[in-house]
């Protein structure tokens, strides 16, 4: 009797770890992923706490006497020290860095969420139903794929009336969902041929419930990985467009705005304090988000796991 | 074979039509028309209205569209407001610069990616493989504009090894070898920056392809026949892994050309990416419309070429 109980216990212990446990194990095993996660958390905390403390109006105020003040210069007009110097308009670079990072992160995140809802939703619907719906949606996806998207976005940015942050998010989202839709369509297509879906259909479960309550959870690890990688990519795209001068409106500073000052050769070569910190910050964020994303990807695939 | 190609071309036609309608409507949404620049206090608005009527700008949009696309097919994209020259002429001149840049980038990409990807796959988990994996991770994660700025800063400004702007110095004579080398000197830095990041996908693909191939039946057969290990890799695995890369050429080049905006802006390189940005800033809409149409069609042709090469390289694709 006692022995049998013991066996049962063992059986229970051998249930493979799932979800969060698996991810935690992966991070414990991979020190660099843990480090990347820590760096990311520190940056996020620093940026969001910093942006609450910092007075944005004071930072964006132009003071001509502090034009291109070097790092560490004491400003008599603002009665503060420029930790990272000042830009052409005498505005504090450090403050702009914090606020720009906050804006870039928030906007990158919003775009990721919006494109994921559209892309994953349409992808699953397309893959699950197949037939005419699939055909129409995939032709739309094919069409958007051939467009020179970067250029079209720049055109939209210049012709949209009353352009603001939400228009930017709208424009970006209306083009960048297609890759996701295609990916999740192919996954949903193979998933919807599985027995559990047929069984659920036979039981009379509604299509909506099958798609989003039964099929989607089975793709959740892929969604999480895709979201993470996409978050990094979207920050990259936003800062690139803002760098070119066609991203966020001028009254919303982004990391790209600071780097954009480097289009001026003199700033690029002699006034590194303006653009280098923002570049390094983006670089560090990209590398750590991508590394965390790869660790997530590994933990979702039993063959690649380290932990 | 020919049937497949023909079917692909026929499938392309509706795409081209929708693309052109989309771009035409986009152009309609852009403010201004060719006569906006003429408006001034000395000009009677009625005269301008008459000129618009004569130019057909008051016709319904589908008639205007047919006229526009008819002209575009004959290579007439209208006149640039800014340069007062035919748009086709301006684009043609700049496109050549972008094509040279893209060509060098593609050559560099494959020169870097092929050996790195293939050997990293062959010597999986060796120190070389680990270095390649780290490099590959960086090339995936680093945004191109930051990498390009850093290379420009270090090699262009600080070390002064390369020119920081333009595509050719003003004092060299066209057609001489000095001219060629001067152009190459200008192109190198942007091409390297682009190639560094463009290698990412290729390296990852080749590496995993070689690793997969190592355990496949045709490799086991070759080994059991007594083929030396080196030959197994060069003759069987490498060739199988790199053939599909050839088919990526179409995608690669069109991707580079439509992605040239950032790199050309940073390096002040006078190609179509920079032309696009300049035209946007100056609101030179005829140039913008023509550029997007040409790039869209180029992308379509690029994918078509890739599919054709793929079906030559890999006969399994032809079956469907």
XYZ file of C-alpha atoms in Angstrom:
627
model
C 0.000 0.000 0.000
C 2.672 2.425 1.098
C 4.793 1.541 -1.883
C 1.961 2.250 -4.290
C 1.476 5.673 -2.798
C 5.141 6.373 -3.286
C 4.911 5.443 -6.956
C 1.991 7.783 -7.395
C 3.971 10.602 -5.879
C 6.792 9.931 -8.265
C 4.430 10.011 -11.183
C 3.166 13.360 -10.102
C 6.665 14.708 -9.748
C 7.557 13.726 -13.288
C 4.896 15.923 -14.881
C 6.895 18.183 -17.202
C 7.196 21.768 -15.977
C 5.005 24.138 -17.925
C 4.724 27.829 -18.758
C 6.213 30.199 -16.233
C 8.170 27.482 -14.408
C 9.898 26.548 -17.624
C 10.723 30.166 -18.396
C 12.062 30.712 -14.870
C 14.241 27.624 -15.180
C 15.603 28.780 -18.502
C 16.562 32.154 -17.079
C 18.157 30.571 -14.022
C 20.298 28.418 -16.281
C 21.319 31.203 -18.667
C 23.148 33.845 -16.681
C 23.391 36.240 -19.606
C 19.615 36.143 -20.123
C 19.181 36.877 -16.416
C 21.628 39.769 -16.760
C 19.787 41.117 -19.844
C 16.503 40.935 -17.985
C 18.036 42.803 -15.036
C 19.447 45.493 -17.352
C 16.073 45.853 -18.998
C 14.252 46.168 -15.675
C 16.763 48.767 -14.466
C 16.391 50.810 -17.668
C 12.600 50.642 -17.534
C 12.487 51.589 -13.836
C 15.024 54.371 -14.315
C 13.220 55.809 -17.326
C 9.733 55.703 -15.834
C 10.678 56.933 -12.350
C 12.951 59.546 -13.925
C 10.257 60.835 -16.251
C 7.886 61.305 -13.302
C 10.469 63.370 -11.398
C 11.682 65.395 -14.373
C 9.849 68.543 -15.335
C 9.343 68.218 -19.090
C 8.494 71.889 -19.678
C 11.701 72.985 -18.021
C 13.743 70.575 -20.122
C 12.215 71.596 -23.418
C 12.688 75.295 -22.708
C 15.149 76.856 -25.122
C 17.966 78.852 -23.544
C 20.322 80.269 -26.106
C 23.179 80.865 -23.641
C 23.586 77.154 -23.048
C 23.884 76.237 -26.739
C 25.978 73.043 -27.054
C 27.032 73.211 -23.409
C 29.483 70.386 -22.722
C 28.621 67.663 -20.195
C 29.081 68.798 -16.599
C 28.585 72.502 -17.399
C 26.698 74.479 -14.781
C 23.836 76.436 -16.293
C 23.093 79.802 -14.700
C 19.718 80.166 -16.443
C 18.249 76.932 -15.136
C 20.358 76.751 -12.007
C 21.209 73.106 -12.764
C 24.171 71.124 -13.988
C 23.931 69.523 -17.431
C 24.942 65.934 -16.691
C 25.143 65.062 -20.391
C 25.476 68.571 -21.787
C 22.954 70.504 -23.866
C 21.789 70.514 -27.473
C 21.567 73.276 -30.061
C 18.719 74.984 -28.217
C 20.468 74.748 -24.851
C 18.124 71.980 -23.699
C 19.351 69.401 -21.221
C 20.317 66.198 -23.090
C 19.964 63.965 -20.036
C 16.382 65.041 -19.442
C 15.559 64.598 -23.134
C 17.143 61.154 -22.976
C 14.830 60.073 -20.154
C 11.689 61.546 -21.701
C 12.632 60.371 -25.198
C 13.248 56.856 -23.918
C 9.891 56.857 -22.148
C 8.099 57.966 -25.309
C 9.953 55.490 -27.533
C 9.268 52.603 -25.158
C 5.585 53.454 -24.681
C 4.965 53.981 -28.399
C 6.905 50.858 -29.378
C 4.855 48.920 -26.845
C 1.524 50.323 -28.052
C 2.328 49.515 -31.667
C 3.350 45.992 -30.662
C 0.058 45.426 -28.849
C -2.093 46.893 -31.638
C -0.327 44.988 -34.433
C -0.455 41.796 -32.364
C -4.194 42.046 -31.784
C -4.817 42.629 -35.489
C -2.160 40.222 -36.781
C -2.755 37.314 -34.413
C -6.535 37.736 -34.599
C -6.738 37.852 -38.389
C -4.055 35.163 -38.714
C -5.976 32.713 -36.532
C -9.314 33.489 -38.215
C -7.715 33.081 -41.633
C -5.965 29.832 -40.781
C -8.940 28.346 -38.929
C -11.642 29.027 -41.511
C -9.518 28.692 -44.660
C -11.419 28.998 -47.934
C -12.624 32.366 -49.170
C -11.836 34.341 -45.985
C -8.295 32.982 -46.017
C -7.924 33.751 -49.692
C -9.048 37.364 -49.396
C -6.991 38.081 -46.281
C -3.854 36.526 -47.701
C -4.183 38.495 -50.949
C -4.347 41.680 -48.855
C -1.273 40.537 -46.927
C 0.559 39.719 -50.161
C -0.289 43.157 -51.493
C 0.998 45.032 -48.453
C 4.144 42.875 -48.473
C 5.203 44.177 -51.892
C 4.829 47.834 -50.926
C 7.962 49.800 -50.046
C 6.479 50.198 -46.555
C 9.052 52.574 -45.122
C 8.476 55.051 -47.961
C 4.680 54.758 -47.850
C 4.719 55.437 -44.110
C 6.832 58.536 -44.687
C 4.326 59.713 -47.321
C 1.407 59.155 -44.942
C 3.214 60.968 -42.144
C 3.598 64.022 -44.368
C 0.054 64.087 -45.780
C -2.061 63.206 -42.729
C -3.772 66.363 -41.456
C -3.525 67.190 -37.704
C -0.660 64.746 -37.306
C -0.039 63.539 -33.753
C 1.257 60.525 -31.827
C -1.959 58.568 -32.389
C -1.810 59.110 -36.149
C 1.741 57.769 -36.063
C 0.654 54.680 -34.136
C -2.273 54.228 -36.529
C -0.114 54.515 -39.643
C 2.522 52.137 -38.305
C -0.046 49.592 -37.154
C -1.915 49.539 -40.437
C 1.187 48.243 -42.224
C 3.125 46.187 -39.697
C 0.447 43.598 -38.818
C 0.923 41.658 -42.068
C 4.012 39.664 -41.085
C 2.284 38.475 -37.923
C -0.911 37.600 -39.750
C 1.038 35.415 -42.140
C 2.998 33.689 -39.361
C -0.026 32.980 -37.171
C -2.137 31.942 -40.127
C 0.276 29.140 -40.971
C 0.422 28.072 -37.307
C -3.365 28.168 -36.931
C -3.732 26.237 -40.166
C -1.716 23.282 -38.886
C -3.175 23.577 -35.392
C -6.770 23.524 -36.640
C -6.185 20.107 -38.230
C -5.497 18.638 -34.781
C -7.858 16.164 -33.130
C -8.771 18.390 -30.207
C -10.205 20.967 -32.587
C -12.292 18.370 -34.422
C -13.429 16.941 -31.086
C -14.435 20.368 -29.883
C -16.311 21.036 -33.122
C -18.192 17.752 -32.781
C -19.241 18.769 -29.291
C -20.779 21.889 -30.776
C -18.348 24.488 -29.392
C -18.678 27.804 -31.180
C -15.971 28.698 -33.679
C -15.085 31.827 -31.745
C -14.500 29.830 -28.571
C -12.421 27.215 -30.385
C -10.253 29.856 -32.005
C -9.557 32.109 -29.061
C -10.074 29.902 -26.009
C -8.692 26.628 -27.270
C -6.458 27.226 -30.270
C -4.831 30.491 -29.225
C -3.552 29.252 -25.817
C -1.685 26.554 -27.719
C 0.135 29.252 -29.652
C 0.797 31.347 -26.538
C 4.514 30.608 -26.305
C 4.930 31.698 -29.907
C 2.870 34.823 -29.244
C 5.014 35.780 -26.259
C 8.272 35.269 -28.164
C 6.942 37.138 -31.163
C 5.739 40.001 -28.960
C 9.130 40.388 -27.314
C 11.117 40.405 -30.545
C 8.558 42.675 -32.141
C 8.745 45.144 -29.277
C 12.453 45.605 -29.959
C 11.844 45.877 -33.705
C 9.138 48.500 -33.254
C 11.322 50.667 -31.042
C 13.908 50.368 -33.810
C 11.453 51.383 -36.533
C 10.034 54.294 -34.540
C 13.458 55.714 -33.676
C 14.613 55.240 -37.280
C 11.638 57.182 -38.643
C 11.987 59.893 -36.012
C 15.702 60.054 -36.789
C 14.835 60.673 -40.440
C 12.400 63.376 -39.331
C 9.195 61.497 -40.182
C 8.354 59.800 -36.921
C 6.913 61.387 -33.829
C 5.728 64.982 -34.066
C 8.339 67.544 -33.085
C 6.762 68.327 -29.707
C 7.146 64.693 -28.609
C 10.854 63.957 -28.142
C 12.042 60.429 -28.841
C 15.445 58.769 -28.701
C 15.418 59.184 -32.475
C 15.120 62.970 -32.095
C 18.380 63.140 -30.144
C 20.170 60.918 -32.648
C 18.664 62.995 -35.454
C 20.797 65.968 -34.383
C 23.753 63.943 -35.679
C 22.626 64.587 -39.288
C 24.698 67.689 -38.765
C 28.312 66.655 -39.405
C 29.643 68.991 -36.731
C 27.392 67.474 -34.065
C 28.246 63.960 -35.226
C 31.984 64.436 -35.075
C 32.507 66.947 -32.251
C 29.458 66.942 -29.999
C 29.102 63.276 -29.242
C 27.309 63.911 -25.940
C 24.145 64.775 -27.844
C 23.663 61.621 -29.900
C 25.924 58.962 -28.421
C 24.043 58.356 -25.120
C 20.753 57.863 -26.964
C 22.421 55.508 -29.470
C 24.013 53.489 -26.691
C 20.712 53.334 -24.811
C 18.880 52.013 -27.891
C 21.689 49.552 -28.546
C 21.621 48.214 -24.977
C 17.828 47.952 -25.029
C 17.794 46.162 -28.392
C 20.455 43.682 -27.344
C 18.849 42.871 -24.004
C 15.282 42.626 -25.322
C 16.460 40.360 -28.119
C 18.450 38.200 -25.730
C 15.481 37.851 -23.399
C 13.378 37.019 -26.457
C 15.778 34.267 -27.477
C 15.709 32.786 -23.984
C 11.894 32.798 -24.128
C 12.046 31.132 -27.524
C 14.339 28.421 -26.192
C 12.146 27.745 -23.178
C 9.182 27.201 -25.512
C 11.034 24.556 -27.497
C 12.014 21.432 -25.568
C 14.836 20.612 -27.979
C 16.648 23.894 -27.453
C 16.174 24.289 -23.690
C 19.205 24.745 -21.523
C 17.356 24.426 -18.194
C 8.708 25.080 -66.152
C 7.520 27.717 -68.634
C 3.979 27.102 -67.502
C 4.917 27.976 -63.934
C 6.646 31.174 -64.981
C 3.752 32.182 -67.223
C 1.244 31.551 -64.445
C 3.288 33.626 -62.017
C 3.408 36.498 -64.519
C -0.344 36.368 -65.092
C -0.894 36.371 -61.307
C 1.243 39.497 -61.140
C -1.007 41.579 -63.400
C -3.836 42.232 -60.912
C -1.226 43.065 -58.284
C 0.343 45.672 -60.549
C -3.067 47.189 -61.303
C -4.071 47.404 -57.633
C -0.651 48.781 -56.755
C -0.938 51.516 -59.370
C -4.480 52.453 -58.270
C -3.335 52.604 -54.639
C -0.413 54.846 -55.518
C -2.560 57.018 -57.762
C -5.055 57.585 -54.947
C -2.162 58.313 -52.605
C -0.903 60.900 -55.076
C -4.393 62.439 -55.264
C -4.364 62.787 -51.472
C -1.172 64.810 -51.620
C -1.870 68.528 -51.513
C -1.188 70.712 -54.552
C -1.074 70.111 -58.296
C 1.314 71.175 -61.078
C -0.217 74.675 -61.146
C -0.177 75.427 -57.430
C 3.248 76.994 -57.857
C 1.840 79.513 -60.334
C -0.661 80.988 -57.890
C 0.281 84.580 -57.130
C -1.515 87.941 -56.863
C -0.792 88.831 -60.504
C -2.351 85.665 -61.820
C -6.065 85.511 -62.426
C -7.530 82.431 -60.648
C -9.791 81.927 -63.662
C -6.751 81.466 -65.914
C -5.336 78.814 -63.607
C -8.712 77.132 -63.534
C -8.689 77.087 -67.337
C -5.197 75.585 -67.346
C -6.311 72.886 -64.888
C -9.297 72.156 -67.113
C -7.052 71.935 -70.171
C -4.633 69.599 -68.372
C -7.558 67.380 -67.467
C -7.242 67.820 -63.714
C -10.987 68.320 -63.351
C -11.880 65.000 -64.972
C -13.256 62.149 -62.841
C -10.529 60.164 -61.110
C -10.773 57.003 -63.212
C -10.203 58.967 -66.418
C -7.243 60.729 -64.847
C -5.947 57.380 -63.647
C -6.077 55.840 -67.102
C -4.259 58.836 -68.550
C -1.629 58.693 -65.807
C -0.981 54.957 -66.113
C -0.932 55.232 -69.905
C 1.820 57.801 -69.699
C 3.678 55.807 -67.036
C 3.761 52.733 -69.274
C 5.504 54.874 -71.890
C 8.033 55.961 -69.271
C 6.519 59.426 -68.863
C 6.049 60.155 -65.168
C 5.555 63.880 -65.598
C 7.866 66.730 -64.703
C 9.458 67.422 -61.345
C 8.327 70.754 -59.799
C 11.668 71.149 -58.181
C 14.186 70.312 -60.893
C 11.964 71.189 -63.895
C 13.172 68.008 -65.540
C 11.353 64.827 -66.594
C 10.964 62.600 -63.524
C 12.206 59.513 -65.391
C 15.486 61.284 -66.127
C 16.076 62.284 -62.492
C 15.259 58.842 -61.155
C 17.348 57.080 -63.787
C 20.426 59.045 -62.805
C 19.997 58.398 -59.068
C 18.912 54.787 -59.498
C 22.294 53.921 -60.989
C 24.035 55.072 -57.794
C 21.700 52.996 -55.641
C 22.165 49.945 -57.841
C 25.968 50.159 -57.523
C 25.647 50.463 -53.755
C 23.224 47.534 -53.544
C 25.410 45.403 -55.775
C 28.490 45.934 -53.635
C 26.417 45.297 -50.518
C 25.147 41.990 -51.886
C 28.665 40.904 -52.886
C 30.004 41.790 -49.439
C 27.051 40.107 -47.738
C 27.686 36.798 -49.477
C 31.456 37.067 -49.049
C 30.898 37.358 -45.297
C 27.834 35.169 -44.857
C 28.741 32.100 -46.928
C 31.992 31.124 -45.169
C 30.738 32.144 -41.715
C 27.415 30.318 -42.022
C 28.766 27.168 -43.641
C 31.769 26.702 -41.356
C 29.842 27.608 -38.204
C 27.420 24.841 -39.153
C 30.169 22.381 -39.934
C 32.098 22.986 -36.717
C 29.065 23.378 -34.510
C 29.861 24.362 -30.890
C 33.499 25.121 -31.687
C 34.916 28.525 -30.686
C 34.484 29.688 -34.284
C 30.810 28.771 -34.189
C 30.379 30.624 -30.912
C 31.943 33.776 -32.345
C 29.671 33.547 -35.396
C 26.601 33.090 -33.179
C 27.519 36.194 -31.190
C 28.147 38.184 -34.397
C 24.855 36.938 -35.778
C 23.037 38.001 -32.635
C 24.461 41.508 -32.932
C 23.622 41.813 -36.609
C 20.039 40.848 -35.803
C 19.555 43.190 -32.892
C 21.406 46.361 -33.880
C 19.276 48.921 -35.748
C 20.901 49.927 -39.035
C 20.851 53.685 -38.474
C 22.784 53.426 -35.234
C 25.343 51.087 -36.725
C 25.743 53.305 -39.788
C 26.149 56.428 -37.643
C 28.789 54.739 -35.521
C 30.777 53.547 -38.542
C 30.526 57.003 -40.098
C 31.678 58.564 -36.837
C 34.613 56.210 -36.312
C 35.872 55.555 -39.865
C 34.659 58.711 -41.556
C 35.251 61.443 -38.994
C 37.642 60.146 -36.332
C 40.001 57.987 -38.397
C 39.301 59.874 -41.618
C 39.716 56.739 -43.737
C 36.636 57.313 -45.847
C 34.774 60.333 -47.245
C 31.749 61.299 -45.165
C 29.358 62.339 -47.918
C 28.625 62.129 -51.654
C 29.206 59.405 -54.227
C 32.273 60.783 -56.005
C 34.754 63.643 -55.544
C 34.227 66.672 -57.755
C 37.809 66.810 -59.075
C 38.052 63.414 -60.791
C 37.348 62.925 -64.497
C 34.586 60.547 -65.499
C 35.724 57.344 -67.182
C 39.221 57.139 -65.696
C 40.434 54.481 -63.263
C 40.846 57.211 -60.649
C 37.138 57.910 -61.043
C 36.290 54.257 -60.495
C 38.432 53.972 -57.374
C 37.105 57.247 -56.013
C 33.558 55.947 -56.422
C 34.527 52.705 -54.733
C 36.070 54.691 -51.901
C 32.779 56.537 -51.386
C 30.658 53.411 -51.624
C 32.676 51.180 -49.296
C 31.562 52.532 -45.930
C 27.807 52.531 -46.631
C 28.085 49.111 -48.266
C 29.921 47.638 -45.276
C 27.368 49.073 -42.850
C 24.532 47.609 -44.860
C 26.249 44.278 -45.365
C 27.039 43.860 -41.669
C 23.332 43.730 -40.904
C 22.194 42.064 -44.126
C 24.248 38.953 -43.320
C 22.050 38.092 -40.315
C 19.347 36.066 -42.061
C 21.726 34.341 -44.475
C 24.172 33.224 -41.794
C 21.439 31.868 -39.570
C 19.817 30.063 -42.463
C 23.059 28.474 -43.709
C 24.188 27.444 -40.256
C 20.970 25.663 -39.353
C 20.738 24.156 -42.833
C 24.215 22.607 -42.541
C 23.486 21.343 -39.032
C 20.254 19.737 -40.265
C 21.881 18.236 -43.353
C 24.578 16.503 -41.297
C 22.085 13.930 -40.022
C 20.248 13.336 -43.285
C 20.153 10.187 -45.355
C 22.061 11.464 -48.376
C 24.966 12.388 -46.128
C 24.921 8.995 -44.461
C 24.889 7.353 -47.890
C 27.844 9.444 -49.030
C 29.762 8.606 -45.877
C 29.069 4.903 -46.123
C 30.266 4.940 -49.718
C 33.575 6.081 -48.279
C 33.542 9.716 -49.386
C 36.127 11.685 -47.363
C 34.627 14.055 -44.770
C 35.870 17.180 -46.526
C 34.263 16.110 -49.755
C 31.001 15.257 -48.018
C 30.854 18.840 -46.836
C 31.987 20.658 -49.957
C 30.231 18.493 -52.539
C 27.074 17.407 -50.751
C 26.187 19.574 -47.770
C 27.489 23.020 -48.754
C 26.081 22.840 -52.236
C 22.668 21.792 -51.003
C 22.626 24.484 -48.352
C 23.786 27.364 -50.530
C 21.622 26.806 -53.603
C 18.470 28.308 -52.075
C 20.556 31.376 -51.206
C 20.834 32.116 -54.923
C 17.083 32.404 -55.086
C 17.135 35.027 -52.330
C 19.057 37.363 -54.614
C 15.881 38.920 -56.032
C 14.427 39.649 -52.601
C 17.776 40.816 -51.327
C 18.381 43.441 -53.999
C 14.849 44.849 -54.018
C 14.913 44.907 -50.219
C 18.169 46.842 -50.286
C 16.896 49.327 -52.856
C 13.665 50.119 -51.026
C 15.540 50.141 -47.711
C 18.126 52.581 -49.032
C 16.466 55.615 -47.431
C 18.265 55.385 -44.088
C 21.726 54.501 -45.322
C 21.734 57.115 -48.099
C 20.487 59.815 -45.757
C 23.253 59.096 -43.228
C 26.072 58.875 -45.745
C 24.733 61.706 -47.908
C 24.820 59.302 -50.831
C 22.887 60.633 -53.853
C 20.774 57.585 -54.677
C 17.030 57.111 -54.848
C 16.636 56.871 -51.067
C 18.066 60.346 -50.645
C 16.105 61.554 -53.680
C 12.966 60.297 -51.947
C 13.714 62.141 -48.695
C 14.636 65.346 -50.555
C 11.445 65.146 -52.621
C 9.324 64.606 -49.501
C 10.906 67.604 -47.795
C 10.380 69.758 -50.907
C 6.911 68.280 -51.586
C 7.962 67.225 -55.080
C 5.040 64.815 -55.427
C 5.488 63.631 -59.011
C 8.904 62.235 -58.097
C 7.547 60.555 -54.952
C 4.682 58.869 -56.791
C 6.942 57.637 -59.576
C 9.506 56.311 -57.072
C 6.955 54.313 -55.093
C 5.403 52.879 -58.262
C 8.780 51.868 -59.679
C 9.931 50.324 -56.385
C 6.660 48.432 -55.973
C 6.960 46.960 -59.452
C 10.663 46.251 -58.880
C 9.730 44.297 -55.751
C 7.209 42.288 -57.741
C 9.799 41.517 -60.405
C 12.322 40.658 -57.682
C 9.990 38.112 -56.099
C 9.186 36.729 -59.544
C 12.906 36.305 -60.296
C 13.439 34.636 -56.932
C 10.610 32.208 -57.596
C 11.952 31.408 -61.058
C 15.488 30.801 -59.770
C 14.040 28.722 -56.951
C 12.078 26.549 -59.366
C 15.200 26.000 -61.471
C 17.291 25.145 -58.417
C 14.682 23.052 -56.637
C 12.454 21.038 -59.018
C 10.027 20.082 -56.213
C 8.537 23.572 -56.307
C 7.427 23.225 -59.923
C 5.023 20.390 -59.145
C 2.199 22.543 -57.826
